Short mmCIF file of C-alpha atoms in Angstrom, two decimals:
data_model
loop_
_atom_site.label_atom_id
_atom_site.label_comp_id
_atom_site.label_asym_id
_atom_site.label_seq_id
_atom_site.Cartn_x
_atom_site.Cartn_y
_atom_site.Cartn_z
CA MET A 1 0.00 0.03 0.01
CA THR A 2 1.41 3.37 -1.01
CA ILE A 3 1.41 6.42 1.22
CA LEU A 4 -1.02 8.07 -1.18
CA THR A 5 -3.42 5.12 -0.96
CA TRP A 6 -3.21 5.16 2.83
CA LEU A 7 -3.88 8.90 2.98
CA ARG A 8 -6.96 8.42 0.88
CA ARG A 9 -8.28 5.94 3.41
CA VAL A 10 -7.71 8.16 6.43
CA PRO A 11 -11.00 10.15 6.18
CA GLY A 12 -12.92 6.86 6.32
CA LEU A 13 -11.12 5.60 9.45
CA PRO A 14 -13.11 5.98 12.70
CA LEU A 15 -11.22 8.99 14.09
CA TYR A 16 -14.27 10.62 15.66
CA PRO A 17 -14.04 8.83 19.07
CA VAL A 18 -10.71 10.58 19.69
CA LEU A 19 -12.03 13.91 18.42
CA ALA A 20 -15.13 13.54 20.55
CA ALA A 21 -13.03 12.74 23.59
CA ALA A 22 -10.96 15.86 23.16
CA TYR A 23 -13.99 18.08 22.52
CA PRO A 24 -15.27 18.66 26.15
CA VAL A 25 -11.85 19.73 27.35
CA ILE A 26 -11.06 21.93 24.34
CA TYR A 27 -14.59 23.48 24.39
CA LEU A 28 -14.28 24.40 28.08
CA TYR A 29 -10.86 25.84 27.56
CA ALA A 30 -12.06 27.85 24.52
CA GLN A 31 -14.86 29.31 26.66
CA ASN A 32 -12.42 30.37 29.33
CA VAL A 33 -9.16 30.96 27.40
CA GLN A 34 -8.98 34.53 28.72
CA GLU A 35 -8.78 33.15 32.30
CA ALA A 36 -5.02 32.27 32.04
CA ILE A 37 -5.57 28.55 32.67
CA THR A 38 -2.33 26.61 33.01
CA ALA A 39 -1.24 24.03 30.43
CA ALA A 40 -1.37 21.21 33.01
CA GLU A 41 -5.01 21.94 33.71
CA VAL A 42 -5.79 21.31 30.06
CA PHE A 43 -3.41 18.63 28.93
CA VAL A 44 -3.83 16.23 31.84
CA PRO A 45 -7.63 15.82 31.45
CA LEU A 46 -7.19 15.84 27.66
CA ALA A 47 -4.75 12.94 27.86
CA ILE A 48 -7.00 11.06 30.25
CA CYS A 49 -10.10 11.52 28.13
CA VAL A 50 -8.38 10.46 24.89
CA GLY A 51 -6.51 7.60 26.54
CA ALA A 52 -9.60 6.20 28.29
CA THR A 53 -11.59 6.38 25.04
CA LEU A 54 -8.94 4.51 23.12
CA ILE A 55 -8.75 1.83 25.81
CA VAL A 56 -12.55 1.38 25.81
CA MET A 57 -12.64 1.27 21.97
CA ALA A 58 -9.80 -1.22 21.89
CA GLY A 59 -11.48 -3.40 24.44
CA ILE A 60 -14.81 -3.49 22.65
CA GLY A 61 -13.07 -4.01 19.32
CA ALA A 62 -10.99 -6.93 20.68
CA LEU A 63 -14.17 -8.60 21.97
CA THR A 64 -16.29 -8.11 18.86
CA ARG A 65 -13.80 -7.83 16.05
CA ALA A 66 -16.12 -5.09 14.68
CA TRP A 67 -13.86 -2.04 14.89
CA ALA A 68 -16.24 0.50 13.30
CA ALA A 69 -19.01 -0.61 15.69
CA ALA A 70 -16.53 -0.39 18.61
CA ALA A 71 -15.78 3.21 17.68
CA LEU A 72 -19.53 4.06 17.63
CA ALA A 73 -20.10 2.22 20.93
CA SER A 74 -17.23 3.98 22.69
CA THR A 75 -18.48 7.36 21.44
CA LEU A 76 -21.92 6.66 22.90
CA LEU A 77 -20.44 5.81 26.29
CA LEU A 78 -18.31 8.96 26.11
CA VAL A 79 -21.35 11.14 25.37
CA LEU A 80 -23.26 9.58 28.26
CA PHE A 81 -20.27 10.07 30.56
CA PHE A 82 -19.98 13.78 29.75
CA THR A 83 -23.66 14.65 29.75
CA TYR A 84 -24.70 13.14 33.05
CA GLY A 85 -23.82 16.18 35.12
CA MET A 86 -25.71 18.54 32.86
CA ALA A 87 -28.76 16.21 32.89
CA TRP A 88 -28.63 16.16 36.73
CA ASP A 89 -28.55 19.97 36.79
CA TRP A 90 -31.61 20.13 34.58
CA LEU A 91 -33.62 17.24 36.02
CA GLY A 92 -32.24 16.56 39.47
CA SER A 93 -34.84 18.62 41.32
CA PHE A 94 -37.63 16.53 39.69
CA LEU A 95 -36.13 13.13 40.49
CA LEU A 96 -36.08 11.07 43.66
CA GLY A 97 -32.33 10.82 43.68
CA GLN A 98 -29.15 9.98 41.69
CA TRP A 99 -30.18 6.35 41.37
CA VAL A 100 -33.13 7.32 39.08
CA LEU A 101 -30.85 9.17 36.63
CA LEU A 102 -28.19 6.44 36.85
CA ALA A 103 -30.78 3.80 36.02
CA ALA A 104 -31.99 5.91 33.06
CA TRP A 105 -28.42 6.36 31.80
CA LEU A 106 -27.78 2.59 32.14
CA LEU A 107 -30.93 1.88 30.17
CA VAL A 108 -29.94 4.30 27.42
CA ALA A 109 -26.47 2.67 27.32
CA VAL A 110 -27.89 -0.85 27.03
CA ILE A 111 -30.41 0.14 24.32
CA GLY A 112 -27.80 2.13 22.43
CA LEU A 113 -25.19 -0.61 22.51
CA SER A 114 -27.77 -3.19 21.50
CA PHE A 115 -28.81 -1.06 18.54
CA ILE A 116 -25.19 -0.54 17.46
CA TRP A 117 -24.56 -4.26 17.59
CA ARG A 118 -27.78 -5.06 15.73
CA PHE A 119 -26.82 -2.78 12.90
CA HIS A 120 -23.03 -2.93 13.22
CA THR A 121 -22.50 -3.52 9.54
CA MET A 122 -23.68 0.06 8.91
CA ALA A 123 -21.16 1.56 11.25
CA ASP A 124 -18.49 1.79 8.50
CA HIS A 125 -20.64 4.21 6.57
CA LEU A 126 -20.93 6.57 9.55
CA SER A 127 -17.21 7.08 10.05
CA LEU A 128 -16.70 9.74 7.42
CA PRO A 129 -19.69 12.02 8.38
CA LEU A 130 -18.96 11.63 12.10
CA ASN A 131 -15.30 12.46 11.47
CA VAL A 132 -16.35 15.63 9.66
CA ILE A 133 -18.87 16.69 12.33
CA THR A 134 -16.54 16.18 15.34
CA GLY A 135 -13.59 17.58 13.41
CA LEU A 136 -15.42 20.78 12.55
CA ALA A 137 -16.70 21.16 16.12
CA LEU A 138 -13.14 20.74 17.44
CA LEU A 139 -11.63 23.03 14.79
CA PHE A 140 -14.10 25.84 15.62
CA ASN A 141 -12.91 25.85 19.25
CA LEU A 142 -9.25 25.52 18.27
CA VAL A 143 -9.63 28.60 16.08
CA THR A 144 -11.08 30.47 19.05
CA ILE A 145 -8.13 29.43 21.22
CA GLY A 146 -5.58 30.22 18.50
CA ALA A 147 -7.01 33.62 17.75
CA PHE A 148 -6.55 34.48 21.45
CA VAL A 149 -3.19 32.83 22.06
CA PHE A 150 -1.49 34.18 18.93
CA ASN A 151 -2.87 37.68 19.22
CA VAL A 152 0.35 38.68 20.95
CA ARG A 153 0.59 41.99 22.84
CA PRO A 154 3.72 43.49 24.50
CA THR A 155 3.62 42.59 28.18
CA ALA A 156 5.43 44.78 30.68
CA ALA A 157 6.69 43.24 33.86
CA SER A 158 4.62 44.09 36.92
CA ASN A 159 6.93 45.88 39.27
CA GLY A 160 4.35 47.67 41.40
CA SER A 161 3.94 51.37 41.59
CA GLY A 162 7.11 52.10 43.52
CA VAL A 163 4.93 53.98 45.97
CA THR A 164 7.01 52.96 49.02
CA ALA A 165 10.28 54.10 47.42
CA SER A 166 9.61 57.63 48.55
CA GLY A 167 8.85 56.53 52.07
CA GLU A 168 12.32 56.38 53.49
CA ALA A 169 12.23 55.76 57.22
CA PRO A 170 14.57 54.29 59.84
CA ILE A 171 14.12 50.57 60.62
CA PRO A 172 11.82 50.35 63.65
CA THR A 173 13.20 48.95 66.87
CA ARG A 174 10.30 46.41 66.98
CA LEU A 175 9.03 44.51 63.96
CA PRO A 176 5.64 43.02 64.87
CA ASP A 177 4.28 40.18 62.77
CA VAL A 178 1.82 41.37 60.05
CA TYR A 179 -1.30 39.34 59.26
CA TRP A 180 -3.39 40.19 56.23
CA ILE A 181 -6.43 37.92 56.18
CA ILE A 182 -8.84 38.24 53.29
CA LEU A 183 -12.35 36.77 53.80
CA GLU A 184 -13.91 36.52 50.37
CA GLU A 185 -17.26 38.29 49.88
CA TYR A 186 -17.69 39.16 53.53
CA GLY A 187 -20.18 42.05 53.55
CA SER A 188 -20.34 45.07 55.86
CA GLN A 189 -22.79 45.27 58.75
CA ARG A 190 -25.04 47.47 56.61
CA VAL A 191 -25.06 44.95 53.74
CA LEU A 192 -25.79 42.03 56.06
CA LEU A 193 -28.72 43.91 57.63
CA ASP A 194 -30.21 45.25 54.41
CA ASP A 195 -29.69 42.30 52.12
CA PHE A 196 -29.51 39.27 54.39
CA ASP A 197 -31.63 40.42 57.35
CA TYR A 198 -28.79 39.50 59.64
CA ASP A 199 -27.35 41.50 62.55
CA ASN A 200 -23.60 40.88 62.69
CA SER A 201 -23.01 43.29 65.55
CA PRO A 202 -22.19 40.61 68.14
CA PHE A 203 -19.12 39.55 66.03
CA LEU A 204 -18.07 43.13 65.39
CA ASP A 205 -18.47 44.01 69.09
CA ALA A 206 -16.39 40.94 69.98
CA LEU A 207 -13.61 42.26 67.68
CA ARG A 208 -13.89 45.70 69.29
CA ASP A 209 -13.58 44.09 72.74
CA ARG A 210 -10.25 42.60 71.58
CA GLY A 211 -8.97 46.01 70.47
CA PHE A 212 -9.91 46.02 66.78
CA TYR A 213 -11.08 49.11 64.92
CA ILE A 214 -14.04 48.46 62.58
CA ALA A 215 -14.21 50.68 59.51
CA ASP A 216 -17.99 50.63 59.29
CA ASP A 217 -18.20 52.31 55.89
CA SER A 218 -15.33 50.59 54.22
CA THR A 219 -15.70 49.55 50.61
CA ALA A 220 -13.82 47.52 47.96
CA ASN A 221 -12.24 49.47 45.19
CA TYR A 222 -13.26 46.96 42.46
CA LEU A 223 -16.06 44.47 42.18
CA LYS A 224 -13.91 41.38 41.59
CA THR A 225 -11.15 39.68 43.56
CA ALA A 226 -8.33 40.02 41.06
CA PRO A 227 -8.31 43.77 40.56
CA ALA A 228 -9.31 44.46 44.19
CA ILE A 229 -6.37 42.48 45.60
CA GLU A 230 -3.91 43.73 42.94
CA ALA A 231 -4.72 47.31 43.81
CA ALA A 232 -4.60 46.67 47.57
CA ARG A 233 -1.27 44.88 47.38
CA ASN A 234 0.32 47.75 45.48
CA MET A 235 -1.51 50.54 47.24
CA GLU A 236 -2.42 52.06 43.89
CA TYR A 237 -5.36 52.09 41.53
CA LEU A 238 -5.06 50.06 38.32
CA ASP A 239 -4.23 51.80 35.07
CA GLY A 240 -6.99 50.44 32.80
CA PRO A 241 -5.58 51.74 29.43
CA ALA A 242 -2.02 50.55 30.25
CA LEU A 243 -3.31 47.07 31.19
CA ARG A 244 -5.43 46.93 28.04
CA LYS A 245 -2.30 47.54 25.94
CA GLN A 246 -0.78 44.47 27.49
CA ALA A 247 -3.92 42.37 27.02
CA LYS A 248 -4.77 40.27 23.98
CA ALA A 249 -8.44 41.16 24.16
CA ASP A 250 -10.91 43.28 26.15
CA ASP A 251 -11.63 40.27 28.34
CA ASP A 252 -8.08 38.94 28.73
CA TRP A 253 -7.28 38.62 32.43
CA GLY A 254 -3.65 37.84 31.72
CA PRO A 255 -2.06 41.19 32.73
CA ILE A 256 -3.89 41.24 36.06
CA TYR A 257 -3.25 37.60 36.77
CA ARG A 258 0.47 38.05 36.03
CA GLY A 259 0.43 40.91 38.46
CA LEU A 260 -1.09 38.68 41.15
CA ARG A 261 1.87 36.36 40.74
CA SER A 262 4.45 39.17 40.82
CA PRO A 263 6.22 40.82 43.73
CA PHE A 264 4.08 43.63 45.12
CA GLU A 265 4.64 46.86 47.08
CA VAL A 266 3.42 45.66 50.50
CA GLN A 267 5.60 42.55 50.29
CA LYS A 268 8.64 44.35 48.91
CA PHE A 269 8.58 47.00 51.69
CA LEU A 270 8.27 44.40 54.43
CA ASP A 271 10.91 42.20 52.75
CA GLY A 272 13.28 45.14 52.91
CA LEU A 273 12.78 45.23 56.68
CA GLY A 274 13.65 41.54 57.01
CA TYR A 275 10.12 40.05 57.07
CA GLU A 276 9.51 36.47 55.89
CA PHE A 277 6.62 36.25 53.41
CA ILE A 278 4.20 33.39 54.14
CA TYR A 279 1.24 32.77 51.81
CA ALA A 280 -1.80 30.54 51.96
CA GLY A 281 -3.88 30.68 48.82
CA THR A 282 -7.23 29.31 47.63
CA PHE A 283 -8.59 26.78 45.14
CA TRP A 284 -8.39 29.56 42.47
CA SER A 285 -5.15 29.05 40.55
CA PRO A 286 -4.14 32.71 39.98
CA MET A 287 -4.01 32.99 43.80
CA GLY A 288 -3.31 29.39 44.72
CA GLN A 289 0.29 30.22 45.59
CA HIS A 290 2.72 33.11 45.28
CA PRO A 291 6.13 32.72 43.58
CA SER A 292 7.73 35.28 45.84
CA ALA A 293 6.61 33.71 49.10
CA ASP A 294 9.25 32.13 51.37
CA ILE A 295 6.61 29.58 52.41
CA ASN A 296 3.51 28.55 50.44
CA TYR A 297 0.81 26.46 52.10
CA ILE A 298 -0.84 24.46 49.31
CA TYR A 299 -3.62 21.94 49.71
CA ASP A 300 -2.32 19.24 47.39
CA LYS A 301 -5.60 17.32 47.11
CA LEU A 302 -7.43 20.24 45.60
CA THR A 303 -8.25 20.30 41.91
CA SER A 304 -8.41 23.53 39.97
CA GLU A 305 -11.62 25.40 39.21
CA PHE A 306 -11.24 24.44 35.56
CA LEU A 307 -11.07 20.74 36.43
CA GLU A 308 -13.99 21.04 38.83
CA VAL A 309 -16.24 22.52 36.13
CA LEU A 310 -15.21 19.79 33.72
CA GLN A 311 -15.73 16.99 36.28
CA ARG A 312 -19.14 18.30 37.34
CA ALA A 313 -20.41 17.80 33.77
CA THR A 314 -19.61 14.06 33.97
CA ILE A 315 -21.11 11.01 35.68
CA LEU A 316 -18.70 11.68 38.59
CA ARG A 317 -21.52 13.90 39.91
CA ALA A 318 -23.24 10.68 41.03
CA PHE A 319 -20.55 10.25 43.70
CA GLU A 320 -20.89 13.67 45.34
CA ASP A 321 -23.01 12.65 48.33
CA LEU A 322 -21.55 9.33 49.37
CA GLY A 323 -19.90 10.61 52.54
CA PRO A 324 -16.42 11.72 53.60
CA GLU A 325 -14.66 8.98 51.63
CA ALA A 326 -16.61 9.57 48.41
CA PRO A 327 -14.29 9.08 45.39
CA TYR A 328 -15.42 12.49 44.06
CA ASP A 329 -17.17 15.35 45.80
CA TRP A 330 -16.15 18.83 44.78
CA ARG A 331 -18.05 20.48 47.64
CA ARG A 332 -16.30 18.34 50.24
CA ASN A 333 -13.03 19.17 48.47
CA ARG A 334 -13.67 22.83 49.13
CA TYR A 335 -14.65 22.01 52.73
CA ASN A 336 -11.37 20.09 53.35
CA GLN A 337 -9.34 22.78 51.66
CA THR A 338 -10.73 25.51 53.96
CA LEU A 339 -10.04 23.38 57.02
CA TYR A 340 -6.47 22.89 55.74
CA GLU A 341 -6.04 26.62 55.26
CA LEU A 342 -7.29 27.40 58.74
CA ARG A 343 -4.85 24.84 60.17
CA SER A 344 -2.07 26.39 58.05
CA LEU A 345 -2.87 29.79 59.46
CA ARG A 346 -2.41 28.41 62.99
CA ARG A 347 0.81 26.64 62.05
CA ALA A 348 2.17 29.82 60.43
CA SER A 349 1.32 31.75 63.61
CA SER A 350 3.75 29.58 65.55
CA LEU A 351 6.72 30.31 63.27
CA PRO A 352 9.38 32.77 64.45
CA GLY A 353 9.15 36.32 63.14
CA PRO A 354 9.20 38.84 61.86
CA LYS A 355 6.78 37.39 59.32
CA PHE A 356 4.20 38.74 56.87
CA ILE A 357 1.33 36.26 56.56
CA HIS A 358 -1.07 36.84 53.68
CA THR A 359 -3.99 34.41 53.27
CA GLN A 360 -7.08 34.34 51.06
CA LEU A 361 -9.83 32.33 52.72
CA ALA A 362 -12.69 31.17 50.52
CA LEU A 363 -15.14 31.62 53.39
CA ASP A 364 -18.42 33.32 52.50
CA HIS A 365 -17.67 32.38 48.91
CA GLU A 366 -19.76 29.72 47.18
CA PRO A 367 -20.10 26.77 47.51
CA TYR A 368 -21.45 27.09 51.06
CA VAL A 369 -20.31 23.95 52.80
CA PHE A 370 -20.24 24.81 56.49
CA HIS A 371 -22.80 24.70 59.26
CA PRO A 372 -21.98 27.19 62.06
CA ASP A 373 -20.59 24.29 64.18
CA GLY A 374 -18.15 23.38 61.42
CA SER A 375 -19.94 20.23 60.21
CA PHE A 376 -20.32 19.62 56.48
CA LEU A 377 -23.39 21.07 54.72
CA THR A 378 -24.43 18.34 52.29
CA ALA A 379 -25.80 19.02 48.89
CA ASP A 380 -29.23 17.75 50.00
CA GLU A 381 -29.18 20.14 52.99
CA GLU A 382 -28.07 22.97 50.75
CA ARG A 383 -31.10 22.56 48.54
CA THR A 384 -33.43 23.13 51.56
CA LEU A 385 -31.90 26.54 52.28
CA SER A 386 -32.16 29.82 50.41
CA HIS A 387 -29.00 31.48 49.13
CA GLN A 388 -29.20 34.01 51.97
CA GLU A 389 -29.54 31.23 54.58
CA GLN A 390 -26.57 29.33 53.14
CA TYR A 391 -24.41 32.50 53.17
CA ILE A 392 -25.28 33.29 56.81
CA GLU A 393 -24.67 29.67 57.91
CA GLN A 394 -21.09 29.88 56.58
CA LEU A 395 -20.59 33.43 57.86
CA LYS A 396 -21.44 32.24 61.39
CA TYR A 397 -18.81 29.55 61.11
CA THR A 398 -16.35 32.15 59.82
CA ASN A 399 -17.00 34.36 62.86
CA ILE A 400 -16.49 31.54 65.32
CA GLN A 401 -13.19 30.49 63.66
CA MET A 402 -11.84 33.98 63.43
CA LEU A 403 -12.54 34.81 67.06
CA ALA A 404 -10.98 31.56 68.23
CA TRP A 405 -7.89 32.19 66.19
CA MET A 406 -7.66 35.83 67.38
CA ASP A 407 -7.81 34.68 70.99
CA GLN A 408 -4.97 32.31 70.40
CA LEU A 409 -2.95 34.91 68.52
CA LEU A 410 -3.44 37.67 71.11
CA ASP A 411 -2.84 35.44 74.14
CA VAL A 412 0.76 36.68 74.47
CA PRO A 413 2.43 39.61 76.26
CA ALA A 414 1.47 42.96 74.70
CA ALA A 415 4.97 43.49 73.34
CA GLU A 416 4.63 40.30 71.23
CA ARG A 417 1.22 40.98 69.69
CA PRO A 418 0.99 41.34 65.90
CA ILE A 419 -0.60 43.71 63.41
CA ILE A 420 -3.79 42.19 62.04
CA VAL A 421 -5.85 43.30 59.03
CA LEU A 422 -9.03 41.32 58.62
CA ALA A 423 -10.91 42.43 55.52
CA ALA A 424 -12.91 41.31 52.50
CA ASP A 425 -11.91 41.67 48.90
CA GLU A 426 -15.44 42.37 47.68
CA GLY A 427 -19.00 42.23 48.96
CA PRO A 428 -21.58 39.49 48.35
CA TRP A 429 -22.77 38.84 44.82
CA PRO A 430 -26.18 40.33 43.95
CA GLN A 431 -28.75 37.91 42.55
CA GLY A 432 -28.56 38.98 38.89
CA TYR A 433 -24.77 38.80 38.96
CA ARG A 434 -24.79 35.31 40.44
CA HIS A 435 -27.08 34.10 37.65
CA ASP A 436 -24.97 35.54 34.81
CA GLU A 437 -21.61 36.81 35.98
CA ARG A 438 -20.05 37.38 32.57
CA ARG A 439 -22.87 39.32 30.95
CA PHE A 440 -24.24 41.22 33.99
CA ASP A 441 -24.45 44.88 33.01
CA TRP A 442 -23.05 46.89 35.86
CA THR A 443 -23.94 50.20 34.19
CA THR A 444 -27.60 49.41 34.92
CA ALA A 445 -27.04 48.38 38.54
CA SER A 446 -29.02 50.36 41.14
CA PRO A 447 -27.29 52.10 44.04
CA GLU A 448 -28.62 49.39 46.31
CA VAL A 449 -27.02 46.66 44.22
CA LEU A 450 -23.75 48.54 44.11
CA LYS A 451 -23.77 49.08 47.87
CA GLN A 452 -24.19 45.31 48.36
CA LYS A 453 -21.31 44.50 46.04
CA PHE A 454 -18.86 47.09 47.46
CA GLY A 455 -19.68 47.14 51.15
CA ILE A 456 -17.09 45.02 53.02
CA LEU A 457 -15.86 43.97 56.39
CA ASN A 458 -12.66 45.83 57.35
CA ALA A 459 -11.16 45.43 60.82
CA VAL A 460 -7.65 46.43 62.00
CA TYR A 461 -5.68 45.63 65.12
CA LEU A 462 -2.53 47.53 66.04
CA PRO A 463 -0.54 46.20 69.06
CA ASP A 464 0.81 49.54 70.30
CA LYS A 465 -1.66 52.24 69.45
CA ASP A 466 -5.31 53.04 68.85
CA PRO A 467 -6.05 52.46 65.09
CA GLU A 468 -8.36 55.44 64.87
CA GLU A 469 -5.75 57.76 66.39
CA ALA A 470 -3.23 56.16 64.00
CA GLY A 471 -5.24 57.35 61.00
CA PHE A 472 -7.82 54.67 60.19
CA TYR A 473 -11.25 56.04 59.39
CA PRO A 474 -14.77 54.67 58.73
CA GLY A 475 -14.73 54.93 54.94
CA ILE A 476 -11.19 53.66 54.29
CA SER A 477 -10.93 51.47 51.20
CA LEU A 478 -8.42 48.69 50.53
CA VAL A 479 -6.12 50.81 48.38
CA ASN A 480 -5.35 53.01 51.45
CA GLU A 481 -5.18 50.20 54.03
CA PHE A 482 -1.39 49.77 54.01
CA ARG A 483 -0.73 53.41 53.32
CA VAL A 484 -2.20 54.27 56.70
CA LEU A 485 -0.65 51.21 58.32
CA PHE A 486 2.90 51.85 57.10
CA ASN A 487 2.62 55.48 58.13
CA ALA A 488 1.42 54.56 61.63
CA GLU A 489 3.69 51.57 62.34
CA PHE A 490 6.81 52.12 60.22
CA GLY A 491 7.22 55.88 60.12
CA LEU A 492 6.49 56.43 56.43
CA ASP A 493 4.81 59.58 55.10
CA LEU A 494 2.64 58.20 52.31
CA SER A 495 -0.19 60.42 51.08
CA LEU A 496 -3.68 58.93 50.96
CA LEU A 497 -5.54 58.40 47.72
CA PRO A 498 -9.23 59.31 47.25
CA ASP A 499 -11.36 56.27 48.21
CA ARG A 500 -12.98 55.38 44.91
CA ASN A 501 -15.19 52.52 43.64
CA TYR A 502 -14.93 51.21 40.07
CA ILE A 503 -17.13 48.96 37.94
CA TRP A 504 -16.81 47.81 34.33
CA PRO A 505 -19.69 47.52 31.89
CA ASP A 506 -19.50 43.67 31.94
CA GLN A 507 -16.82 41.04 31.93
CA SER A 508 -16.18 41.40 28.25
CA LYS A 509 -14.64 44.86 28.94
CA ILE A 510 -12.65 44.38 32.16
CA TYR A 511 -10.31 47.39 31.59
CA GLN A 512 -13.02 49.98 31.11
CA TYR A 513 -13.22 51.28 34.66
CA ILE A 514 -16.17 53.49 35.52
CA ASP A 515 -16.25 55.50 38.73
CA VAL A 516 -19.44 54.85 40.72
CA THR A 517 -18.27 56.26 44.07
CA ASP A 518 -21.19 58.71 44.31
CA LYS A 519 -23.69 55.85 43.99
CA VAL A 520 -21.88 53.55 46.41
CA ARG A 521 -21.39 56.11 49.13
#
């Protein structure tokens, strides 16, 4: 057989199982290519999907000696595997349990395989059209990915604003440990009262009793974690036009995500004083670890957000509620990760100083997996509670854990007590935003919705002075947090920025910052 003859036969070979196996991973990546997903997150599941499909096809083919039919049968099983999770999302509330859908999927598999075997002689004729269909579907997504990846823009290194360079000051005689604890989506007292009908004053009063200052009118500067933390770390507002020049598209998060992995002003200043940088990140890969940290606490059993979304579409959803040892349960994975991070925070507290501990706790961020006593909130229990009730259940747990940790941390002589900043990166998500995050039009948001999204918890403890006398004030925003702190504790003379709040039109235009401070405040 000549090479030319072999090439002519290729279109008729059953290639479509491999193309179909690659499609779910490539499609999900194409839909989220602007999210700076790492290569490992894509290639590992891609290899598993293609490899497993080839093994199944080879097994069926070896048993039946009907290779075209084996290709069709393996593709049927692949489709059932990758559509189970979506079917459960659509139909789960109408069914008695997972066993009903599993039985239905098994029935479809048996009927489909029987039909394929009954008409297996026709399978050869389906190879070419199925190759074309799956090939075109895959090609469309590859074009989307390629258009983004190869639309190269010049990318400047993120070196921070250099804002602390002008703040020359003698090295203090005492270098207290610095804790910067971010509680995701923890709303202010006003937000919790107005939007969740919950009075959080007992927790805030407990913090005040321990010496904390509560900035009652504090707000986030941006409505999403990445820009909010990037601005807070560098004590400077983001330059939207400059970032857009580095981006490949209006919705390319790359420049901001690269900034999140770069050295930042707060860290660089403390590093210059001899502080060790200790970081504990979240499940979200751009903030899962920090390359500049001396110590990273990483929960190694946690999958990425990309892999979780992919897995939740599959039949692995059937194993979510089988208890602590379930082979797959993404909600319990988040639960265990948070427990690990809380333990890491306590372990880091015992290390010698001076140390700068920065952690991002996914508490008060969905999924809500904690009862107030710390027990696991199952998926079935979650369905019986409203979103507001789920949020408050987890917030109560957060409060209990934070107070217990504070008591441990502050149970030392006054001269050994640390600086503590306990704040949120953003407020809770309004209902419309939760339902369609990417296309939600923030330019139409009412002042009430904006106040919910921007109002945050912000509490500060200084070991040697009253925070209010040191310069903290009720409406301080995250961009000024360390400006005031460094002035008060390390003798700098940094000017304060106006406290501003910025939205974008929607997440297809993440560098078009619109000032809505007048509406928020």
